[in-house]
Coordinates of C-alpha atoms in Angstrom, one line a residue:
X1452 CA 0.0 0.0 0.0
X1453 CA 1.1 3.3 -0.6
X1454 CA 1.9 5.8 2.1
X1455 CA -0.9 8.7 2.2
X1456 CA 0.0 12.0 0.2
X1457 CA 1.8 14.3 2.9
X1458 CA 4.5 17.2 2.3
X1459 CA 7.8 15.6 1.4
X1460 CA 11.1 16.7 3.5
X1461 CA 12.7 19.6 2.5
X1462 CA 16.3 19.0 4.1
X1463 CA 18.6 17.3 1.9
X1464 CA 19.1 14.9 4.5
X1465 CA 16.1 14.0 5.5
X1466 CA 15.6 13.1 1.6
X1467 CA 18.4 11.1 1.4
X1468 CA 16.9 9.5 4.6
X1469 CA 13.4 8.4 2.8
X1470 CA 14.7 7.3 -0.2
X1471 CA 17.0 4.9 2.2
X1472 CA 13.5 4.1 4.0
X1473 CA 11.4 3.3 1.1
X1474 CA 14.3 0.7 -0.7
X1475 CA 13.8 -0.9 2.7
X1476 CA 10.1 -0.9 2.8
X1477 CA 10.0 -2.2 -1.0
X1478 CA 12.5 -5.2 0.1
X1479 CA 9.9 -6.1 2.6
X1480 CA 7.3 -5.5 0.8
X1481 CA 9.1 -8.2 -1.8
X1482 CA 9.9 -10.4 0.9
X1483 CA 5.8 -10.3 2.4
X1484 CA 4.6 -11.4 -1.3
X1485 CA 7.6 -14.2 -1.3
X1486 CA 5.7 -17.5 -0.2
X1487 CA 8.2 -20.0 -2.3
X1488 CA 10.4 -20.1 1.1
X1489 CA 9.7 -19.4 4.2
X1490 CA 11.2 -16.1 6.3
X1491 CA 14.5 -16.3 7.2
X1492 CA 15.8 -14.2 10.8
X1493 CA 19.0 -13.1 9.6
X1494 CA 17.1 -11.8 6.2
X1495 CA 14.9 -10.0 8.3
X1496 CA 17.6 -8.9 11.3
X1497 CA 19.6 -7.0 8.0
X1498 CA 16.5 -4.7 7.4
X1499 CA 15.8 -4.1 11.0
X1500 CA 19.2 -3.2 11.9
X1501 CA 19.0 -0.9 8.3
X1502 CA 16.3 0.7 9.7
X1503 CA 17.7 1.3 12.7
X1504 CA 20.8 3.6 11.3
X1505 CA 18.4 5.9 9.5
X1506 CA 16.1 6.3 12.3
X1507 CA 18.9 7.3 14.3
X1508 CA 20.7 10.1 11.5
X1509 CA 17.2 11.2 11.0
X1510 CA 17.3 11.7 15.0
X1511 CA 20.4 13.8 14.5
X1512 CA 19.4 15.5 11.2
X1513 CA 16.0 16.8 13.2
X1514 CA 18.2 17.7 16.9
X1515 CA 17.8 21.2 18.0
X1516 CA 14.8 21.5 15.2
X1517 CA 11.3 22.4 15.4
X1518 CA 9.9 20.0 12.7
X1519 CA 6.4 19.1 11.5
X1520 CA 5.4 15.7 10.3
X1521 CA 6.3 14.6 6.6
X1522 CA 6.1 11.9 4.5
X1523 CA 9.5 10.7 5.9
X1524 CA 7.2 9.8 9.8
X1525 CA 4.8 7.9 7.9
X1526 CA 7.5 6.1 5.6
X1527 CA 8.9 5.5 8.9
X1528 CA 5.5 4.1 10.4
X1529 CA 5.6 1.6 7.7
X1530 CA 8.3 0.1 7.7
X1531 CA 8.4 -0.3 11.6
X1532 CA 4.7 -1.6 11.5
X1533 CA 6.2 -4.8 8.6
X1534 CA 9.3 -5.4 10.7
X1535 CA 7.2 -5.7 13.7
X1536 CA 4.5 -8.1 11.6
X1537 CA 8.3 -9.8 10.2
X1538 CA 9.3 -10.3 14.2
X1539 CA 5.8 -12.3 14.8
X1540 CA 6.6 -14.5 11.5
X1541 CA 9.8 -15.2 12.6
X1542 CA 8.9 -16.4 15.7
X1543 CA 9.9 -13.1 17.7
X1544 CA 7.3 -12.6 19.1
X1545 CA 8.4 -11.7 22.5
X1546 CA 10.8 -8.7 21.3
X1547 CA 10.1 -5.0 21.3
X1548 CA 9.6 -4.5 17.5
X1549 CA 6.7 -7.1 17.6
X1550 CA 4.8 -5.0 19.6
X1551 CA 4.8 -2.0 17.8
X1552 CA 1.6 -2.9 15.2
X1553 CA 0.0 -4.4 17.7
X1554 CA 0.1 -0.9 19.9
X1555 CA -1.1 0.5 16.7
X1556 CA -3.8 -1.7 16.3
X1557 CA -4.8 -1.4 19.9
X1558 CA -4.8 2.2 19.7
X1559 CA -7.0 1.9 16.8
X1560 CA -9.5 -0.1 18.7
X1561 CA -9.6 1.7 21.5
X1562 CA -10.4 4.9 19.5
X1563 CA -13.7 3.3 17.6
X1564 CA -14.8 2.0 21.1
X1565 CA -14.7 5.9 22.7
X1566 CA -16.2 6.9 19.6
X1567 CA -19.1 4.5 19.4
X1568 CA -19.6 4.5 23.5
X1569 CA -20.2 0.6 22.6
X1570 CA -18.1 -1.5 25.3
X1571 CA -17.9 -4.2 27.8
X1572 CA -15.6 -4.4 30.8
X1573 CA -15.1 -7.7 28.9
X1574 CA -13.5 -5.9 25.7
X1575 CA -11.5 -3.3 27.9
X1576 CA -9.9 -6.7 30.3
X1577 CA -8.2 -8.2 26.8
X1578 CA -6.3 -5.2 26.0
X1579 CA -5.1 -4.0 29.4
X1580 CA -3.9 -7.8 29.8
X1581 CA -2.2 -7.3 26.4
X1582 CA -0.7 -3.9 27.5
X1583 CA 0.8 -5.2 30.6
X1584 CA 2.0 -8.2 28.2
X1585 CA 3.8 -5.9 26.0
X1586 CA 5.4 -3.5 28.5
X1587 CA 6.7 -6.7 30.1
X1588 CA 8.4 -7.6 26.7
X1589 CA 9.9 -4.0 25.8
X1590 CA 11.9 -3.6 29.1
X1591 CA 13.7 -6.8 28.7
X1592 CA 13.6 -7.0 25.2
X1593 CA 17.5 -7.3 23.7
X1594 CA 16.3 -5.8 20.6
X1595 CA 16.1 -2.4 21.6
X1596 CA 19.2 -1.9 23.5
X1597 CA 21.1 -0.8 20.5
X1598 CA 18.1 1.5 20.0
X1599 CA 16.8 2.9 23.2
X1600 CA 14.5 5.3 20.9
X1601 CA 12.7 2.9 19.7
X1602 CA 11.6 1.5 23.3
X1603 CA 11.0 4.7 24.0
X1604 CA 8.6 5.0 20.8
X1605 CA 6.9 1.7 21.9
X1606 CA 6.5 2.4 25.8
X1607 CA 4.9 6.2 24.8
X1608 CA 2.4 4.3 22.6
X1609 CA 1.1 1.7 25.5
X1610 CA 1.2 4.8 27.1
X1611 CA -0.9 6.1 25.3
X1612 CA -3.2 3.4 24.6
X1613 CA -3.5 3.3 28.2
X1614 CA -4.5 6.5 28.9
X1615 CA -7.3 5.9 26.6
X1616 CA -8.2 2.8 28.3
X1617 CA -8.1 4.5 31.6
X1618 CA -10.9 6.9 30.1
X1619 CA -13.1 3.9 28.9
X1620 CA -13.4 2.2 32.5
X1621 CA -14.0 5.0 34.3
X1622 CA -17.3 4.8 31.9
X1623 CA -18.1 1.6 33.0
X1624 CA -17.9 2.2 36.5
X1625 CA -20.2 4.8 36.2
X1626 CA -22.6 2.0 36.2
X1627 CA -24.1 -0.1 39.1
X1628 CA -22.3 -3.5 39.2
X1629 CA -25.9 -5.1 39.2
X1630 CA -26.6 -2.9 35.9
X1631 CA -23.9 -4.3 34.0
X1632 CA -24.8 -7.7 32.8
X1633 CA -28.0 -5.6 31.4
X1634 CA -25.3 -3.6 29.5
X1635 CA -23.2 -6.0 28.1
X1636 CA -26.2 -7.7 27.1
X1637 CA -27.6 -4.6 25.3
X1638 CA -24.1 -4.4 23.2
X1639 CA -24.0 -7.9 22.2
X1640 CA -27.5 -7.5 20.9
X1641 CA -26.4 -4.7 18.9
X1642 CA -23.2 -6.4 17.4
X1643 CA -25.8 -9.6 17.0
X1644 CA -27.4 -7.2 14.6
X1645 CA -24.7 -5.5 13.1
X1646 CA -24.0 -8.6 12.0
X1647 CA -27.1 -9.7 10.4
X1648 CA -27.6 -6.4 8.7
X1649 CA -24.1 -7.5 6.9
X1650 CA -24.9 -11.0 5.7
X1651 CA -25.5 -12.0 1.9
X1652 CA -28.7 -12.8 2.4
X1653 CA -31.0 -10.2 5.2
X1654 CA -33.0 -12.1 7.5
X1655 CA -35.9 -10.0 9.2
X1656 CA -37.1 -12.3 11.3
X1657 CA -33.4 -12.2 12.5
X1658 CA -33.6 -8.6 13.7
X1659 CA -37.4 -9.0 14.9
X1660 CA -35.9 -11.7 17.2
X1661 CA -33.5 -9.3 18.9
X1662 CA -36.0 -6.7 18.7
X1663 CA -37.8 -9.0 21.2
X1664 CA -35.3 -9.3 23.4
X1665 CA -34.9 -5.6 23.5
X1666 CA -38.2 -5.5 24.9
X1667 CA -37.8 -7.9 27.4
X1668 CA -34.8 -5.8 28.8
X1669 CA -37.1 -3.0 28.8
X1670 CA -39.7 -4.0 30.6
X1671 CA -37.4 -4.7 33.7
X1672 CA -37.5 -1.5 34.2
X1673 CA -40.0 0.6 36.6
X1674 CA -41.3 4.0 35.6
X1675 CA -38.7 4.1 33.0
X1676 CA -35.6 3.4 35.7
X1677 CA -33.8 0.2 36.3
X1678 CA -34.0 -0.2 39.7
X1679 CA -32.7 -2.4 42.6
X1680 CA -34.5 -4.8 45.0
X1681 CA -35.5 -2.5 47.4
X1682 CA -36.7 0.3 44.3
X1683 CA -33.9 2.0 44.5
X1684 CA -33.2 3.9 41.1
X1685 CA -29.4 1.8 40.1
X1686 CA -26.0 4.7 38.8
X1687 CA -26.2 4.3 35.5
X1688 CA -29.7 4.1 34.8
X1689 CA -30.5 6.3 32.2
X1690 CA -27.3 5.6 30.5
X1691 CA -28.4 2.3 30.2
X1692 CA -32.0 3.5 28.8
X1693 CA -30.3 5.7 26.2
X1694 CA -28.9 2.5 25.1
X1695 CA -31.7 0.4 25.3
X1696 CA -33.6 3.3 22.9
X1697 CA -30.3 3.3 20.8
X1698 CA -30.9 -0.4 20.5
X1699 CA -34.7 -0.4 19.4
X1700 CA -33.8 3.1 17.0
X1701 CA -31.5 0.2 15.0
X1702 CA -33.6 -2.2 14.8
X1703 CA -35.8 0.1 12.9
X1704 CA -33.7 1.8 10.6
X1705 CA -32.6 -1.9 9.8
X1706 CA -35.7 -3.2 8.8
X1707 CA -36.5 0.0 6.8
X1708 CA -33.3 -0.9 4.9
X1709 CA -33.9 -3.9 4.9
X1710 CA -29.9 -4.7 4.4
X1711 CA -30.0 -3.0 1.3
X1712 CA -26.8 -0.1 0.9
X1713 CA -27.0 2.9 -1.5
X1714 CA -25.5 2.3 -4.8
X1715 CA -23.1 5.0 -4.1
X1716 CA -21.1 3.3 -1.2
X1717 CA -21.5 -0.1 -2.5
X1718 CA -17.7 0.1 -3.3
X1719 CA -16.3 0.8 0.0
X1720 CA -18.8 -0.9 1.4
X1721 CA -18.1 -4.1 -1.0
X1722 CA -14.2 -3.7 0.3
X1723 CA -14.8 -3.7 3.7
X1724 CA -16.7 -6.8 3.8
X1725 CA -14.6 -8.4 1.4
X1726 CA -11.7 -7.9 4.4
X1727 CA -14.1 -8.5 7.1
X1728 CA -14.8 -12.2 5.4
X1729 CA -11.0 -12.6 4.8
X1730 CA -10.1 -12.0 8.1
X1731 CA -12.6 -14.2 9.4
X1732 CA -11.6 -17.3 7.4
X1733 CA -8.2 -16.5 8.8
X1734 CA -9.4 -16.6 12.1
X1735 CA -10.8 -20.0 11.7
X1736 CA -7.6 -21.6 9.6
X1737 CA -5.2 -19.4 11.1
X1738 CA -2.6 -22.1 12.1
X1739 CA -2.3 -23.3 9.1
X1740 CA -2.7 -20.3 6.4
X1741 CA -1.4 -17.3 8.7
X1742 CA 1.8 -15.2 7.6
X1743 CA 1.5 -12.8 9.8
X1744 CA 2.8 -10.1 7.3
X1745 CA -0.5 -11.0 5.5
X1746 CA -2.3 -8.6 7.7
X1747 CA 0.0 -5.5 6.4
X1748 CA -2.2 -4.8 3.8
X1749 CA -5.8 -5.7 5.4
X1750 CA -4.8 -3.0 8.5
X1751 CA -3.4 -0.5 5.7
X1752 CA -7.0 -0.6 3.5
X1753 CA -8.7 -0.3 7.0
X1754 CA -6.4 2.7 8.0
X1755 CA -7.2 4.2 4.6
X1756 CA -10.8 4.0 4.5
X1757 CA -11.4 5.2 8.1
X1758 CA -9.0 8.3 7.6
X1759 CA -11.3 9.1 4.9
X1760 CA -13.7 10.2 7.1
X1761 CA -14.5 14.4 7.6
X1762 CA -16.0 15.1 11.3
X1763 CA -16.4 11.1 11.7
X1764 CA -18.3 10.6 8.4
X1765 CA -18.0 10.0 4.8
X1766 CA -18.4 12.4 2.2
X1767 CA -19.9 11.6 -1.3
X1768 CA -18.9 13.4 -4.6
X1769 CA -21.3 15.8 -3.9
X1770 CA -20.2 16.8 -0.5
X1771 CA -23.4 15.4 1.0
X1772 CA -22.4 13.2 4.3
X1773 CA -23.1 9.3 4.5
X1774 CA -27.0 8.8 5.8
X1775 CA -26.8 7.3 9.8
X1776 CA -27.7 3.6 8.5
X1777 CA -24.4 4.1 6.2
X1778 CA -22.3 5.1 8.6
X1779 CA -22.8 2.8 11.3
X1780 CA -22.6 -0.1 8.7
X1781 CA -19.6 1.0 7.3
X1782 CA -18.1 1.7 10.8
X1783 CA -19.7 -1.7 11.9
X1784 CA -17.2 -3.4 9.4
X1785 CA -14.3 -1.6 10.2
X1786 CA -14.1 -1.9 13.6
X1787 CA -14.7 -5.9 13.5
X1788 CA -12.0 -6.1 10.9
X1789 CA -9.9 -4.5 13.2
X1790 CA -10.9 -6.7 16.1
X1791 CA -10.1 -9.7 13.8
X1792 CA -6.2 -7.9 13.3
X1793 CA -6.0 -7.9 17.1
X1794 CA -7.5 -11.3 17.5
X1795 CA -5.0 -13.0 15.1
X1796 CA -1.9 -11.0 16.3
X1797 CA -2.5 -12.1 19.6
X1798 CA -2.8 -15.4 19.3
X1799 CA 0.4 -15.7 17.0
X1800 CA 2.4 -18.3 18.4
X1801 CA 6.3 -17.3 18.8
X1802 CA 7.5 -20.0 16.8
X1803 CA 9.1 -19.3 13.1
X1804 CA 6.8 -20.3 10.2
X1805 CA 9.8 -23.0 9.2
X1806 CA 8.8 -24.6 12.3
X1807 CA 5.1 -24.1 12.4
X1808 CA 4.4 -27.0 10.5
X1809 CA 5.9 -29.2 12.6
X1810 CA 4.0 -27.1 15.7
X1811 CA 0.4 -27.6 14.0
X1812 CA 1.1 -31.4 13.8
X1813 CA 2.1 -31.8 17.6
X1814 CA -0.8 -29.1 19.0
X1815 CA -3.3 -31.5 17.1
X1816 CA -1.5 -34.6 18.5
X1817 CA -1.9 -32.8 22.0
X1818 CA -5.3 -32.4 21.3
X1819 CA -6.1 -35.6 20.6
X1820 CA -4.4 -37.2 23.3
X1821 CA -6.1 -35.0 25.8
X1822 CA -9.5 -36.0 24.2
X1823 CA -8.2 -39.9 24.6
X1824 CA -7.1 -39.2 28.2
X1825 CA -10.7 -37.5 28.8
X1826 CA -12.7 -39.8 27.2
X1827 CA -11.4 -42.6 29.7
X1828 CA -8.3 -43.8 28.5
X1829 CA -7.6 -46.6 25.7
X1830 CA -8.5 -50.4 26.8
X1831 CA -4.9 -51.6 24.7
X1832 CA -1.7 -50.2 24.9
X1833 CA -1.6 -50.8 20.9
X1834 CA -4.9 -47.9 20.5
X1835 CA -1.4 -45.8 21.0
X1836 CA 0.6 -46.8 18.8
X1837 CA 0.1 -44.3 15.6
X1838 CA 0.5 -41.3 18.6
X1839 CA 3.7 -43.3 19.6
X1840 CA 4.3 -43.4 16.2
X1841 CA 4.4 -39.6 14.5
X1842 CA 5.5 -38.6 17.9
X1843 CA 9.1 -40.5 17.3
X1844 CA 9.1 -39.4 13.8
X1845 CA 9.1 -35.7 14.3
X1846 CA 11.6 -36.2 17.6
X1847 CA 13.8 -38.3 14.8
X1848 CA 13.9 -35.0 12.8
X1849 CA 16.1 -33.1 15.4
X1850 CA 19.8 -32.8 14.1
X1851 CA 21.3 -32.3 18.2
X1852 CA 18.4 -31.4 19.4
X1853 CA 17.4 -28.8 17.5
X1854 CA 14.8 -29.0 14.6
X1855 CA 16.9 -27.7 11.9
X1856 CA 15.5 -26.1 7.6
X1857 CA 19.0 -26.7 5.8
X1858 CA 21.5 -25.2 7.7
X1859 CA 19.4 -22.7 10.2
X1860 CA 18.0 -23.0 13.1
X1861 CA 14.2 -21.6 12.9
X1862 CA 13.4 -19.7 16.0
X1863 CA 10.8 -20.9 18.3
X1864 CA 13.1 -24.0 19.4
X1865 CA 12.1 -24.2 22.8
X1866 CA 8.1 -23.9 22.3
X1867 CA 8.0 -26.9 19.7
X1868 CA 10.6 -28.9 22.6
X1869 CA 8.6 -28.2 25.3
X1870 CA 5.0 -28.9 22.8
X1871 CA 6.8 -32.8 22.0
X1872 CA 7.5 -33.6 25.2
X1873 CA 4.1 -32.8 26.9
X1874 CA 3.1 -35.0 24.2
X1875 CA 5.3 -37.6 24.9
X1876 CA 4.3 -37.0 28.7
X1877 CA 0.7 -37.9 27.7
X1878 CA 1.4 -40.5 25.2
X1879 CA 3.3 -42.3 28.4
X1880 CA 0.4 -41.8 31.0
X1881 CA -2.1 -43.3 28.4
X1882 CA 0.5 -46.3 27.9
X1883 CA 0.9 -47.1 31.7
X1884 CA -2.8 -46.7 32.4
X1885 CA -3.6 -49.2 29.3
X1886 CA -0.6 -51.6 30.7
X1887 CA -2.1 -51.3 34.3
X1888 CA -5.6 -52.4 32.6
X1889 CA -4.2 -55.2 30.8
X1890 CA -2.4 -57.1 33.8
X1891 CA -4.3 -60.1 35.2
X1892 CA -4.8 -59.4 38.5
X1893 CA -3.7 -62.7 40.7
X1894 CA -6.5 -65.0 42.5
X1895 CA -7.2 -64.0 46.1
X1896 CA -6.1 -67.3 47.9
X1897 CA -8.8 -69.2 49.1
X1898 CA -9.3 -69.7 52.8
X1899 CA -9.4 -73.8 53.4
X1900 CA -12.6 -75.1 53.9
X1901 CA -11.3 -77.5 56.5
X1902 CA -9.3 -77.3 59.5
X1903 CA -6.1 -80.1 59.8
X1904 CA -7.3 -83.5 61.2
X1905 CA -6.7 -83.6 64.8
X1906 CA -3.5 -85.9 65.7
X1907 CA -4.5 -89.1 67.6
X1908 CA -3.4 -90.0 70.8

């Protein structure tokens, strides 16, 4: 993707700089669209380390000046945002760099959630967990030691991120603990229908469903307030009522709709769920078809198509804004693609894509030995023997104990260790279970029926 049109540099340096910072972005960009072998660290290392040196001269080109962003920043912003997608393919994911599109992404996130006033506690708990996650990995991360800026970059982005998530909670408390679960319920409602207003095929019945349960949640209520057991009117009340009404407004404008999107912003709206769809199958296969790279380009169309937006809206050719239904469909889209980003780079596994093969093969192993162990056991030691048997095959692949692709060694060495020998762990525990099944258990002896003939005198 191209970087957005913004004023070039006008120092000479600074010049010199971007055109240094775009070959680099263009080998990576190469390198993303390369799937005849997988990612190599030291390729990947050479670019970062690149990258690093002209960071740093810009640093010293820009000391002592007042400077405004150019398109040197955002080139910058690019190529930081596919090393740190690189990292997580390479099985690094526990190093600074990693966590710098994933602070991005966050951010993003975090943004549409303030802007929609549409969140649960639940939503807000996954990033701060992922926050404390990262700032854990940027202070003892080695990669940033020869570049101290960039962990400073990083750490002012979670702090950021944070700050915004500070904001969020303090929104959620301003509701009564009882109230909540009414809230949360209210939301997923909402999504539940965002989701059927985006579906091939429009379902009313669908959305008159939810409209029922809107009601239901509405008629908890008494004189319009939610109240506690003893009538007391609950904090958060009427926020909650707003939302309820915001709810039951949707359902209408849906059904007047009736799924159907103006001609006009079919296209963007024909992209968006063309990525939302994409993303989704990724979700689902992601062990297998994942390069986390991949998601460069779904996160750049995204960034694209929401910066579009003038005072939070869409503006057609004739300078008309995008009608409510429009907008909230279109926003609908992007903010779920984005949850799908977050989603995917969260659950990326630090382990090299050489190796994730091999991974894949011993997580389903795991899982099917679990499923054997829960499901009682096997009744014959021999029920184990094609476990037994792919488990000494991929331990026979080690070259001194280390999975090796030609000469390298993959990172991720330790996870797909320790991932074989829970399996073999569980593979044994089966086997003496079965073995302690299969052993006849001796004959009690049998007390004697008689007692020994009396001696005569």
């Amino acid at each position: 993707m191209d970087t957005p049109m913004i004023p070039g540099p006008k120092d000479a340096g600074e010049r010199e700089v971007l055109e240094k910072l775009m070959a680099i972005r263009d080998q990576l960009q190469l390198r993303k669209l390369d799937r005849t072998t997988y990612v190599r660290t030291h390729d990947v290392m050479v670019l970062y380390n690149q990258t690093i040196e002209q960071v740093k001269t810009l640093g010293e080109i820009r000391k002592g000046k007042a400077v405004e962003e150019n398109r040197v920043d955002r080139v910058v912003d690019s190529v930081f945002q596919l090393l740190s997608l690189f990292f997580m393919t390479i099985g690094r994911n526990n190093e600074a760099p990693a966590a710098y599109a994933l602070t991005s992404t966050i951010k993003r996130l975090l943004d549409h959630l303030a802007e929609s006033n549409l969140f649960s506690a639940q939503d807000l708990e996954s990033m701060s967990q992922t926050l404390d996650h990262l700032s854990g990995i940027v202070h003892n991360s080695a990669s940033t030691k020869p570049a101290p800026f960039l962990e400073t970059l990083i750490v002012q982005r979670i702090e950021r991120c944070r700050a915004s998530l500070s904001h969020l909670q303090k929104k959620i408390e301003d509701i009564a603990e009882p109230l909540r679960p009414t809230a949360d319920k209210l939301i997923s409602i909402l999504r539940q229908m965002a989701v059927i207003n985006t579906k091939s095929k429009f379902s009313p019945s669908e959305i008159h469903k939810r409209e029922a349960e809107l009601r239901e949640v509405g008629e908890k209520r008494k004189n319009g307030q939610f109240v506690d057991e003893n009538g007391n009117v609950l904090k958060g009340s009427q926020a909650v009522s707003n939302l309820l009404e915001r709810c039951l407004e949707y359902t209408k404008i849906i059904l007047e709709k009736n799924g159907q999107v103006p001609d006009k912003w079919r296209p963007i709206y024909d992209i968006l769920v063309g990525i939302r769809n994409e993303l989704d199958k990724l979700s689902l296969t992601q062990a297998w078809s994942l390069r986390e790279t991949d998601l460069y380009d779904y996160q750049r169309q995204l960034d694209r198509i929401d910066e579009s937006r003038k005072d939070g809206n869409w503006i057609d050719d004739q300078g008309r804004p995008a009608e409510l239904y429009v907008q909230r469909t279109l926003l609908y889209l992007i903010r779920r693609s984005y949850g799908y980003i977050y989603h995917l780079m969260i659950s990326s596994e630090p382990v090299s894509e050489a190796l994730l093969p091999i991974y894949n093969q011993l997580q389903t192993l795991k899982r099917c030995l679990v499923e054997v162990k829960n499901s009682g056991g096997v009744t014959s030691v021999r029920e184990l023997y094609p476990y037994s048997m792919k488990l000494h095959s991929i331990d026979n692949m080690r070259v001194d104990g280390k999975f090796m692709v030609g000469e390298d060694i993959p990172e991720g060495q330790g996870s797909v260790t320790e991932l074989l020998a829970e399996c073999f762990d569980l593979n044994y525990e089966l086997r003496v279970a079965a073995e302690s099944a299969d052993t006849p258990t001796p004959p009690e002896p049998q007390a004697e029926a008689q007692s020994l003939p009396e001696l005569e005198s």
